[in-house]
Structure formats: structure tokens, C-alpha cells
Amino acid sequence: MHEMSIVEALMEQITKMAQEQNWEAVTRVRLRVGVMRQIVPDILEFCFNVASKGTIMEGAILEMEEVPLRVKCEGCGHIWNDKEFLGLCPECGSIDVNVLGGMELELTNLEVEVKHAKAREH
Amino acid sequence: MPKLVNIKKSVMAADEEHASFIRNIMREKGILMINMIGSPGSGKTTVLEKLLPALDLRCAVIEGDVATSKDAERIAATGTPVVQINTQGGCHLEAHLVRKALQDIPIDDIDVLFVENVGNLVCPAEFDLGESFKMAISSVPEGDDKPLKYPSLFHKARAVLLTKVDLLPFIKFDKSTFWNDVKKLNPKASKFELAALEDKGVDELVNSIKDWLNEVRGN
């Protein structure tokens, strides 16, 4: 189960940005997750909910966009989406194929609340 | 009002930096670094015990285990420099752990660095350690269905070792199924069959390691 390691890395990155940019809370976290990363979304979400307790990310909604496996044949140029990687072009039978998409693990964007300097409002 | 902040950065960016750092060191020093991944009991340490004395190259080993230094002791008995990493429950090695362990490896005086990952077919495949390539190790008693059940590892591995082939007469294992599935996932993978305790298949691996070392050194 490597989801907890991923959550730790994610939270570390967000915490650092929050300190630098003066965020009070993070309310939404959007990720792009490639199908080839062997990540179970429910486990990732569970880990995030547990680990974020007591931090500025507590209660934030974790949204995961699944990125399909996309493969290109270097022989004939055919590009296709697949459920699993089989290193064979369905068009020409070449084994010279490369994965274009499906390996992503990207923090796309965040929704945050920025701290206000209260004293200045009066 | 919530504010939208665009990031578009890898979640593992911090660890990927450690992996790049390691990869640069290996390139600079001309070291072949192999990340060995397989189940607990697949024979990773036994392969190393046979390989290290047979290789007339300067080697070092980083051992990744949840607990104990049992594997490191077995490697040390071959006279090879070894560093043990205990992950304390972690199911895989990460680049920052390997970078720290490198401080105790004589990197100016080695040709090949083996990293024996924590026994696990899933998670170790997902973390780049800065290695030259991944090597998958699968043993006959685990069954011939492992490549398709753990496609990510077999897809990424440059070399696949099938170990304990001396047990084939006693176990239901179809070798052609195993290798055909490896070929489907990874047509370019180098394939090896070993019965390390009987010294079978070790020479072939030794020769390939020499070729791979020449390759990373651009010879």
C-alpha cells in the first residue's frame, strides 16, 4: 500500500505552499491520476482524510481525475486508449510502442482560503 | 471566497528530485545501478549471494527491509560493502532513503550498485530511485500468473529473472505462459532462468551485467 506515502508527499507539498502563500485553509485538492500508477482511489482518499486531521487540509475534498492509458505505435503511428498495457500495436503488430499517458500523478490545482490581515479592515 | 490556485506539478516532485540527484551521481561515476524488485522469498538475496562472488567487478549493495539486518549480514558474508535500510513498516524504498544510504557506500570505488527493494510486487515498482533500470524477480513457487497480475512491474523492468527453476518438476507452473505474458507486457525485456542454489543461470546474468555496465559507460 503506497497510497500513504503519496498522501504524505502531497501534504508536505501543500503545507510548504500554504506557509509561503499565507493560506488559512485548503478546501479542495484536485489530482490527475494515471491508471498505470496502481493507485486505489478509495484508499488514497481514506489516507488523506486520516492524515489531514488537525491540519489546514482537514475536511478538504479530494477529487481525482483518472487519466487513461494512451499508447502510440512508433511503427505505424497509430494511437489508442487501452485498459491494460500490452506491448503490441493492434493495427500493425509492431512491438515498438510507447506509453503516452496513464503514468501521471499530478497535483492539478487547489481551492484555498487566504488569511486576511484583520487589523486593516477597521 | 475560496481562491483557485493552479499547480500542475507532480505529487512526488520532492522525491523525484532525490531520484534525479542519484541518477546524476551514477552517470557521473559510471555506475550501473539495478533496482531489484520481487516478492518476499522470491530469491533476491540468494541471487545476490551467488552473483557477487561470480562478478569480477566492484559491487555494493543497499538492502531494503521492513525490519532486521538479516539480508545485509548475508551480503556482508560475501565481502561486499552493504548498507541496510529498515523502512519500519514501509512497503517500498523511496529515493530520499537511498540517497541517505549512499553516504555509506564507497561510490568512487564501485562499478555496480544493487538495490534490493522491500519484498513486494506492487509498491516498489511505483517509486523511481534513480536506478539505471528495474529488475523483476519472480520464483517458480509463486505461480506462472504473476506477470499479468502485477503488470506495472513487468512492464517497467528491463530484465526479468525466473528463479528456482529446479522446482519446475514439482510445481504446477507453465513456463511458456509465464514468458509469453512477460513478452506481452514487455517485448524488449531480457529474460533469465536461474536455479541459484545449483549455480544454474548465474553465468548468463554475469555476462549481461557486464554488457549493461558497458552500456551505461557508453562503451
mmCIF file of C-alpha atoms in Angstrom:
data_model
loop_
_atom_site.group_PDB
_atom_site.id
_atom_site.type_symbol
_atom_site.label_atom_id
_atom_site.label_comp_id
_atom_site.label_asym_id
_atom_site.label_seq_id
_atom_site.Cartn_x
_atom_site.Cartn_y
_atom_site.Cartn_z
ATOM 1 C CA MET A 1 0.000 0.000 0.000
ATOM 2 C CA HIS A 2 1.889 3.038 -1.238
ATOM 3 C CA GLU A 3 -1.082 5.426 -1.037
ATOM 4 C CA MET A 4 0.020 6.709 2.394
ATOM 5 C CA SER A 5 3.457 7.658 1.014
ATOM 6 C CA ILE A 6 1.756 9.562 -1.789
ATOM 7 C CA VAL A 7 -0.537 11.354 0.667
ATOM 8 C CA GLU A 8 2.471 12.294 2.803
ATOM 9 C CA ALA A 9 4.276 13.754 -0.221
ATOM 10 C CA LEU A 10 1.121 15.587 -1.293
ATOM 11 C CA MET A 11 0.515 17.089 2.141
ATOM 12 C CA GLU A 12 4.143 18.113 2.512
ATOM 13 C CA GLN A 13 3.989 19.961 -0.799
ATOM 14 C CA ILE A 14 0.718 21.709 0.095
ATOM 15 C CA THR A 15 1.898 22.637 3.619
ATOM 16 C CA LYS A 16 5.008 24.283 2.186
ATOM 17 C CA MET A 17 2.968 26.309 -0.311
ATOM 18 C CA ALA A 18 0.455 27.263 2.390
ATOM 19 C CA GLN A 19 3.198 28.715 4.583
ATOM 20 C CA GLU A 20 4.757 30.615 1.694
ATOM 21 C CA GLN A 21 1.474 31.993 0.394
ATOM 22 C CA ASN A 22 -0.371 32.547 3.646
ATOM 23 C CA TRP A 23 -3.291 30.172 3.219
ATOM 24 C CA GLU A 24 -5.674 29.659 6.101
ATOM 25 C CA ALA A 25 -7.364 26.555 4.763
ATOM 26 C CA VAL A 26 -7.360 24.243 1.780
ATOM 27 C CA THR A 27 -10.884 23.215 0.832
ATOM 28 C CA ARG A 28 -10.390 21.236 -2.353
ATOM 29 C CA VAL A 29 -7.500 19.255 -3.824
ATOM 30 C CA ARG A 30 -7.584 18.122 -7.446
ATOM 31 C CA LEU A 31 -5.313 15.382 -8.745
ATOM 32 C CA ARG A 32 -4.789 13.695 -12.087
ATOM 33 C CA VAL A 33 -4.035 10.017 -11.583
ATOM 34 C CA GLY A 34 -2.895 7.749 -14.403
ATOM 35 C CA VAL A 35 -4.398 4.255 -14.484
ATOM 36 C CA MET A 36 -0.885 2.783 -14.625
ATOM 37 C CA ARG A 37 0.040 4.145 -11.159
ATOM 38 C CA GLN A 38 -1.675 1.289 -9.291
ATOM 39 C CA ILE A 39 -3.478 3.726 -7.009
ATOM 40 C CA VAL A 40 -6.745 2.717 -5.363
ATOM 41 C CA PRO A 41 -8.776 5.969 -5.188
ATOM 42 C CA ASP A 42 -10.755 4.920 -2.075
ATOM 43 C CA ILE A 43 -7.556 4.115 -0.181
ATOM 44 C CA LEU A 44 -5.915 7.370 -1.261
ATOM 45 C CA GLU A 45 -8.970 9.283 -0.073
ATOM 46 C CA PHE A 46 -9.082 7.381 3.217
ATOM 47 C CA CYS A 47 -5.378 8.062 3.848
ATOM 48 C CA PHE A 48 -5.848 11.733 3.033
ATOM 49 C CA ASN A 49 -8.826 12.091 5.370
ATOM 50 C CA VAL A 50 -6.949 10.434 8.238
ATOM 51 C CA ALA A 51 -3.627 12.214 7.707
ATOM 52 C CA SER A 52 -5.121 15.673 7.171
ATOM 53 C CA LYS A 53 -6.896 15.762 10.543
ATOM 54 C CA GLY A 54 -5.716 18.740 12.568
ATOM 55 C CA THR A 55 -4.047 20.387 9.545
ATOM 56 C CA ILE A 56 -5.222 23.200 7.278
ATOM 57 C CA MET A 57 -6.365 20.481 4.867
ATOM 58 C CA GLU A 58 -8.807 18.872 7.293
ATOM 59 C CA GLY A 59 -12.169 18.362 5.616
ATOM 60 C CA ALA A 60 -10.853 19.239 2.155
ATOM 61 C CA ILE A 61 -12.449 17.393 -0.751
ATOM 62 C CA LEU A 62 -10.054 15.245 -2.721
ATOM 63 C CA GLU A 63 -11.013 14.995 -6.392
ATOM 64 C CA MET A 64 -9.255 12.517 -8.623
ATOM 65 C CA GLU A 65 -9.418 12.661 -12.393
ATOM 66 C CA GLU A 66 -8.462 9.329 -13.924
ATOM 67 C CA VAL A 67 -6.077 9.566 -16.873
ATOM 68 C CA PRO A 68 -6.487 6.654 -19.296
ATOM 69 C CA LEU A 69 -3.665 4.579 -20.658
ATOM 70 C CA ARG A 70 -2.707 6.019 -24.035
ATOM 71 C CA VAL A 71 -0.304 4.172 -26.271
ATOM 72 C CA LYS A 72 1.468 5.128 -29.512
ATOM 73 C CA CYS A 73 2.933 2.770 -32.086
ATOM 74 C CA GLU A 74 6.269 4.113 -33.341
ATOM 75 C CA GLY A 75 5.983 1.826 -36.360
ATOM 76 C CA CYS A 76 2.731 2.976 -37.965
ATOM 77 C CA GLY A 77 1.858 5.991 -35.810
ATOM 78 C CA HIS A 78 -1.408 4.518 -34.515
ATOM 79 C CA ILE A 79 -2.505 5.982 -31.142
ATOM 80 C CA TRP A 80 -5.075 4.269 -28.946
ATOM 81 C CA ASN A 81 -6.502 4.089 -25.402
ATOM 82 C CA ASP A 82 -6.283 0.800 -23.555
ATOM 83 C CA LYS A 83 -7.333 -0.778 -20.254
ATOM 84 C CA GLU A 84 -4.040 -2.560 -19.732
ATOM 85 C CA PHE A 85 -0.656 -2.297 -21.328
ATOM 86 C CA LEU A 86 0.105 -4.966 -23.904
ATOM 87 C CA GLY A 87 3.194 -4.040 -25.855
ATOM 88 C CA LEU A 88 1.730 -4.760 -29.265
ATOM 89 C CA CYS A 89 0.162 -2.456 -31.849
ATOM 90 C CA PRO A 90 -3.346 -3.718 -32.719
ATOM 91 C CA GLU A 91 -3.001 -2.233 -36.211
ATOM 92 C CA CYS A 92 0.391 -3.373 -37.478
ATOM 93 C CA GLY A 93 1.599 -5.825 -34.805
ATOM 94 C CA SER A 94 4.766 -3.828 -34.041
ATOM 95 C CA ILE A 95 6.288 -4.137 -30.550
ATOM 96 C CA ASP A 96 7.841 -0.690 -30.832
ATOM 97 C CA VAL A 97 5.139 1.015 -28.747
ATOM 98 C CA ASN A 98 5.390 3.770 -26.147
ATOM 99 C CA VAL A 99 3.115 4.882 -23.326
ATOM 100 C CA LEU A 100 1.999 8.488 -23.872
ATOM 101 C CA GLY A 101 -0.412 8.788 -20.939
ATOM 102 C CA GLY A 102 -1.522 6.888 -17.869
ATOM 103 C CA MET A 103 1.575 7.364 -15.692
ATOM 104 C CA GLU A 104 0.526 10.785 -14.334
ATOM 105 C CA LEU A 105 0.356 11.629 -10.663
ATOM 106 C CA GLU A 106 -0.148 15.351 -10.737
ATOM 107 C CA LEU A 107 -1.436 17.954 -8.332
ATOM 108 C CA THR A 108 -3.554 19.984 -10.738
ATOM 109 C CA ASN A 109 -4.994 22.740 -8.584
ATOM 110 C CA LEU A 110 -6.262 23.665 -5.140
ATOM 111 C CA GLU A 111 -9.048 25.725 -3.684
ATOM 112 C CA VAL A 112 -7.767 27.695 -0.724
ATOM 113 C CA GLU A 113 -8.856 30.350 1.786
ATOM 114 C CA VAL A 114 -6.313 33.114 2.126
ATOM 115 C CA LYS A 115 -5.599 34.709 5.504
ATOM 116 C CA HIS A 116 -6.810 38.310 5.799
ATOM 117 C CA ALA A 117 -4.996 40.951 7.752
ATOM 118 C CA LYS A 118 -7.946 41.712 10.072
ATOM 119 C CA ALA A 119 -6.499 44.830 11.677
ATOM 120 C CA ARG A 120 -6.607 46.710 8.403
ATOM 121 C CA GLU A 121 -10.336 46.198 7.926
ATOM 122 C CA HIS A 122 -11.211 48.736 10.673
ATOM 123 C CA MET B 1 -14.374 33.225 -1.023
ATOM 124 C CA PRO B 2 -12.155 30.270 -1.926
ATOM 125 C CA LYS B 3 -9.373 31.061 -4.328
ATOM 126 C CA LEU B 4 -8.325 28.665 -7.097
ATOM 127 C CA VAL B 5 -4.582 28.034 -7.264
ATOM 128 C CA ASN B 6 -3.133 26.246 -10.281
ATOM 129 C CA ILE B 7 -0.204 23.965 -9.521
ATOM 130 C CA LYS B 8 0.314 21.330 -12.261
ATOM 131 C CA LYS B 9 3.208 19.660 -10.520
ATOM 132 C CA SER B 10 3.973 16.029 -9.794
ATOM 133 C CA VAL B 11 2.754 14.930 -6.361
ATOM 134 C CA MET B 12 6.079 13.154 -5.870
ATOM 135 C CA ALA B 13 8.134 16.165 -7.028
ATOM 136 C CA ALA B 14 10.292 16.239 -3.884
ATOM 137 C CA ASP B 15 11.216 12.558 -4.131
ATOM 138 C CA GLU B 16 11.743 12.818 -7.896
ATOM 139 C CA GLU B 17 14.404 15.442 -7.187
ATOM 140 C CA HIS B 18 16.216 12.954 -4.949
ATOM 141 C CA ALA B 19 15.952 10.344 -7.740
ATOM 142 C CA SER B 20 17.442 12.783 -10.279
ATOM 143 C CA PHE B 21 20.261 13.588 -7.877
ATOM 144 C CA ILE B 22 21.072 9.880 -7.546
ATOM 145 C CA ARG B 23 20.815 9.297 -11.314
ATOM 146 C CA ASN B 24 23.257 12.141 -11.956
ATOM 147 C CA ILE B 25 25.775 10.718 -9.477
ATOM 148 C CA MET B 26 25.534 7.277 -11.099
ATOM 149 C CA ARG B 27 26.090 8.806 -14.550
ATOM 150 C CA GLU B 28 28.999 10.887 -13.369
ATOM 151 C CA LYS B 29 30.712 7.934 -11.658
ATOM 152 C CA GLY B 30 29.798 5.430 -14.391
ATOM 153 C CA ILE B 31 27.940 3.116 -12.023
ATOM 154 C CA LEU B 32 25.313 0.593 -13.120
ATOM 155 C CA MET B 33 22.515 0.746 -10.527
ATOM 156 C CA ILE B 34 19.949 -2.066 -10.523
ATOM 157 C CA ASN B 35 16.702 -1.839 -8.537
ATOM 158 C CA MET B 36 15.755 -5.461 -7.723
ATOM 159 C CA ILE B 37 12.043 -5.997 -7.151
ATOM 160 C CA GLY B 38 10.273 -9.242 -6.220
ATOM 161 C CA SER B 39 8.059 -10.919 -3.633
ATOM 162 C CA PRO B 40 9.301 -11.896 -0.169
ATOM 163 C CA GLY B 41 11.047 -15.232 -0.615
ATOM 164 C CA SER B 42 11.467 -14.950 -4.387
ATOM 165 C CA GLY B 43 15.225 -15.357 -4.015
ATOM 166 C CA LYS B 44 16.529 -11.798 -4.385
ATOM 167 C CA THR B 45 19.178 -12.188 -1.678
ATOM 168 C CA THR B 46 20.143 -15.703 -2.796
ATOM 169 C CA VAL B 47 20.692 -14.471 -6.360
ATOM 170 C CA LEU B 48 22.966 -11.742 -4.980
ATOM 171 C CA GLU B 49 24.867 -14.239 -2.808
ATOM 172 C CA LYS B 50 25.706 -16.227 -5.941
ATOM 173 C CA LEU B 51 26.153 -13.263 -8.262
ATOM 174 C CA LEU B 52 28.516 -11.137 -6.158
ATOM 175 C CA PRO B 53 31.374 -13.685 -5.903
ATOM 176 C CA ALA B 54 30.969 -14.570 -9.604
ATOM 177 C CA LEU B 55 31.223 -10.936 -10.798
ATOM 178 C CA ASP B 56 34.775 -9.711 -11.176
ATOM 179 C CA LEU B 57 33.534 -6.167 -10.735
ATOM 180 C CA ARG B 58 33.488 -3.860 -7.724
ATOM 181 C CA CYS B 59 29.971 -4.077 -6.297
ATOM 182 C CA ALA B 60 27.986 -2.659 -3.388
ATOM 183 C CA VAL B 61 24.506 -3.451 -2.123
ATOM 184 C CA ILE B 62 21.736 -1.458 -0.473
ATOM 185 C CA GLU B 63 19.307 -3.757 1.326
ATOM 186 C CA GLY B 64 15.742 -2.613 1.903
ATOM 187 C CA ASP B 65 13.711 -4.473 4.506
ATOM 188 C CA VAL B 66 10.863 -3.660 6.840
ATOM 189 C CA ALA B 67 12.919 -4.950 9.783
ATOM 190 C CA THR B 68 16.154 -6.778 10.727
ATOM 191 C CA SER B 69 19.594 -6.765 9.121
ATOM 192 C CA LYS B 70 19.442 -10.472 8.215
ATOM 193 C CA ASP B 71 19.852 -9.845 4.478
ATOM 194 C CA ALA B 72 22.683 -7.351 4.981
ATOM 195 C CA GLU B 73 24.526 -9.960 7.071
ATOM 196 C CA ARG B 74 24.189 -12.495 4.257
ATOM 197 C CA ILE B 75 25.586 -9.973 1.758
ATOM 198 C CA ALA B 76 28.389 -8.911 4.115
ATOM 199 C CA ALA B 77 29.465 -12.561 4.298
ATOM 200 C CA THR B 78 30.374 -12.337 0.587
ATOM 201 C CA GLY B 79 32.772 -9.478 1.409
ATOM 202 C CA THR B 80 30.683 -6.884 -0.448
ATOM 203 C CA PRO B 81 30.045 -3.438 1.085
ATOM 204 C CA VAL B 82 26.406 -3.310 2.159
ATOM 205 C CA VAL B 83 24.065 -0.807 3.807
ATOM 206 C CA GLN B 84 20.792 -1.894 5.367
ATOM 207 C CA ILE B 85 17.744 0.366 5.232
ATOM 208 C CA ASN B 86 14.914 -0.536 7.596
ATOM 209 C CA THR B 87 11.659 1.041 6.468
ATOM 210 C CA GLN B 88 9.895 0.377 9.801
ATOM 211 C CA GLY B 89 6.719 -0.828 8.145
ATOM 212 C CA GLY B 90 7.105 0.939 4.794
ATOM 213 C CA CYS B 91 6.402 -1.438 1.912
ATOM 214 C CA HIS B 92 8.922 0.043 -0.551
ATOM 215 C CA LEU B 93 12.088 2.143 -0.793
ATOM 216 C CA GLU B 94 11.975 5.813 -1.738
ATOM 217 C CA ALA B 95 14.729 7.890 -3.297
ATOM 218 C CA HIS B 96 15.353 10.007 -0.194
ATOM 219 C CA LEU B 97 16.124 6.835 1.802
ATOM 220 C CA VAL B 98 18.516 5.591 -0.868
ATOM 221 C CA ARG B 99 20.231 8.981 -1.091
ATOM 222 C CA LYS B 100 20.899 8.857 2.638
ATOM 223 C CA ALA B 101 22.203 5.273 2.406
ATOM 224 C CA LEU B 102 24.574 6.315 -0.409
ATOM 225 C CA GLN B 103 26.590 8.270 2.141
ATOM 226 C CA ASP B 104 27.853 4.943 3.450
ATOM 227 C CA ILE B 105 28.554 3.419 0.025
ATOM 228 C CA PRO B 106 32.074 3.832 -1.456
ATOM 229 C CA ILE B 107 30.703 5.344 -4.690
ATOM 230 C CA ASP B 108 34.140 6.319 -6.008
ATOM 231 C CA ASP B 109 35.264 2.702 -5.942
ATOM 232 C CA ILE B 110 32.381 0.689 -7.359
ATOM 233 C CA ASP B 111 31.117 -0.410 -10.759
ATOM 234 C CA VAL B 112 27.729 -1.857 -9.876
ATOM 235 C CA LEU B 113 25.235 -0.916 -7.162
ATOM 236 C CA PHE B 114 22.449 -3.380 -6.426
ATOM 237 C CA VAL B 115 19.439 -2.121 -4.509
ATOM 238 C CA GLU B 116 17.384 -4.968 -3.118
ATOM 239 C CA ASN B 117 13.955 -3.435 -2.614
ATOM 240 C CA VAL B 118 11.461 -4.456 0.075
ATOM 241 C CA GLY B 119 9.764 -7.742 -0.880
ATOM 242 C CA ASN B 120 6.610 -6.618 -2.696
ATOM 243 C CA LEU B 121 5.449 -6.730 -6.323
ATOM 244 C CA VAL B 122 3.258 -3.625 -6.234
ATOM 245 C CA CYS B 123 4.577 -0.524 -4.489
ATOM 246 C CA PRO B 124 8.328 -0.670 -5.242
ATOM 247 C CA ALA B 125 7.508 -0.501 -8.963
ATOM 248 C CA GLU B 126 5.959 2.945 -8.463
ATOM 249 C CA PHE B 127 8.948 4.743 -6.953
ATOM 250 C CA ASP B 128 11.924 5.846 -9.027
ATOM 251 C CA LEU B 129 15.146 5.507 -7.044
ATOM 252 C CA GLY B 130 17.360 6.984 -9.749
ATOM 253 C CA GLU B 131 18.348 3.483 -10.895
ATOM 254 C CA SER B 132 19.689 2.542 -14.319
ATOM 255 C CA PHE B 133 16.801 0.089 -14.548
ATOM 256 C CA LYS B 134 14.459 -2.194 -12.631
ATOM 257 C CA MET B 135 14.911 -5.955 -12.481
ATOM 258 C CA ALA B 136 11.864 -8.129 -11.721
ATOM 259 C CA ILE B 137 12.439 -11.365 -9.801
ATOM 260 C CA SER B 138 9.705 -13.992 -9.769
ATOM 261 C CA SER B 139 10.087 -17.550 -8.473
ATOM 262 C CA VAL B 140 8.502 -20.757 -9.740
ATOM 263 C CA PRO B 141 6.536 -21.459 -6.497
ATOM 264 C CA GLU B 142 4.738 -18.096 -6.839
ATOM 265 C CA GLY B 143 2.948 -19.375 -9.946
ATOM 266 C CA ASP B 144 3.019 -18.564 -13.658
ATOM 267 C CA ASP B 145 0.287 -15.880 -13.432
ATOM 268 C CA LYS B 146 2.397 -13.189 -11.752
ATOM 269 C CA PRO B 147 3.262 -11.038 -14.814
ATOM 270 C CA LEU B 148 -0.369 -10.380 -15.716
ATOM 271 C CA LYS B 149 -1.390 -9.918 -12.064
ATOM 272 C CA TYR B 150 1.346 -7.338 -11.456
ATOM 273 C CA PRO B 151 1.688 -5.752 -14.911
ATOM 274 C CA SER B 152 3.240 -2.477 -13.807
ATOM 275 C CA LEU B 153 6.462 -4.088 -12.566
ATOM 276 C CA PHE B 154 6.861 -6.456 -15.512
ATOM 277 C CA HIS B 155 6.135 -3.636 -17.933
ATOM 278 C CA LYS B 156 8.834 -1.403 -16.463
ATOM 279 C CA ALA B 157 11.551 -3.992 -15.787
ATOM 280 C CA ARG B 158 14.469 -4.107 -18.215
ATOM 281 C CA ALA B 159 15.273 -7.645 -17.052
ATOM 282 C CA VAL B 160 13.084 -10.440 -15.692
ATOM 283 C CA LEU B 161 14.517 -13.287 -13.608
ATOM 284 C CA LEU B 162 12.586 -16.508 -13.148
ATOM 285 C CA THR B 163 14.160 -18.150 -10.102
ATOM 286 C CA LYS B 164 14.002 -21.620 -8.513
ATOM 287 C CA VAL B 165 13.555 -23.347 -11.901
ATOM 288 C CA ASP B 166 14.940 -26.509 -10.270
ATOM 289 C CA LEU B 167 11.480 -26.798 -8.653
ATOM 290 C CA LEU B 168 9.653 -26.978 -12.004
ATOM 291 C CA PRO B 169 9.212 -30.798 -11.873
ATOM 292 C CA PHE B 170 7.357 -30.493 -8.560
ATOM 293 C CA ILE B 171 5.127 -27.474 -9.115
ATOM 294 C CA LYS B 172 2.270 -26.668 -11.479
ATOM 295 C CA PHE B 173 3.929 -23.927 -13.468
ATOM 296 C CA ASP B 174 3.715 -23.410 -17.210
ATOM 297 C CA LYS B 175 6.923 -21.721 -18.285
ATOM 298 C CA SER B 176 5.574 -20.744 -21.712
ATOM 299 C CA THR B 177 2.588 -18.987 -20.081
ATOM 300 C CA PHE B 178 4.945 -17.038 -17.844
ATOM 301 C CA TRP B 179 7.299 -15.933 -20.633
ATOM 302 C CA ASN B 180 4.521 -15.251 -23.139
ATOM 303 C CA ASP B 181 2.853 -12.939 -20.627
ATOM 304 C CA VAL B 182 6.162 -11.185 -19.927
ATOM 305 C CA LYS B 183 6.586 -10.721 -23.678
ATOM 306 C CA LYS B 184 3.089 -9.228 -23.989
ATOM 307 C CA LEU B 185 3.811 -6.670 -21.279
ATOM 308 C CA ASN B 186 7.389 -6.002 -22.207
ATOM 309 C CA PRO B 187 8.655 -7.357 -25.521
ATOM 310 C CA LYS B 188 12.141 -5.913 -25.024
ATOM 311 C CA ALA B 189 12.845 -7.356 -21.552
ATOM 312 C CA SER B 190 15.932 -9.532 -21.101
ATOM 313 C CA LYS B 191 14.924 -12.940 -19.757
ATOM 314 C CA PHE B 192 16.831 -15.182 -17.374
ATOM 315 C CA GLU B 193 16.139 -18.528 -15.739
ATOM 316 C CA LEU B 194 18.011 -19.369 -12.573
ATOM 317 C CA ALA B 195 18.398 -22.108 -10.022
ATOM 318 C CA ALA B 196 20.849 -20.100 -7.968
ATOM 319 C CA LEU B 197 21.446 -22.709 -5.267
ATOM 320 C CA GLU B 198 22.608 -25.046 -8.018
ATOM 321 C CA ASP B 199 24.565 -22.246 -9.735
ATOM 322 C CA LYS B 200 22.377 -22.550 -12.823
ATOM 323 C CA GLY B 201 21.852 -19.425 -14.927
ATOM 324 C CA VAL B 202 24.269 -17.293 -12.883
ATOM 325 C CA ASP B 203 26.882 -17.056 -15.676
ATOM 326 C CA GLU B 204 24.354 -15.689 -18.162
ATOM 327 C CA LEU B 205 23.392 -12.978 -15.701
ATOM 328 C CA VAL B 206 27.041 -12.149 -15.011
ATOM 329 C CA ASN B 207 27.663 -11.654 -18.750
ATOM 330 C CA SER B 208 24.625 -9.414 -19.153
ATOM 331 C CA ILE B 209 25.621 -7.270 -16.174
ATOM 332 C CA LYS B 210 28.991 -6.666 -17.836
ATOM 333 C CA ASP B 211 27.189 -5.658 -21.058
ATOM 334 C CA TRP B 212 24.861 -3.322 -19.157
ATOM 335 C CA LEU B 213 27.814 -1.728 -17.380
ATOM 336 C CA ASN B 214 29.490 -1.065 -20.733
ATOM 337 C CA GLU B 215 26.246 0.424 -21.947
ATOM 338 C CA VAL B 216 25.893 2.893 -19.039
ATOM 339 C CA ARG B 217 29.530 3.883 -19.544
ATOM 340 C CA GLY B 218 28.893 4.441 -23.235
ATOM 341 C CA ASN B 219 31.431 1.814 -24.335
#
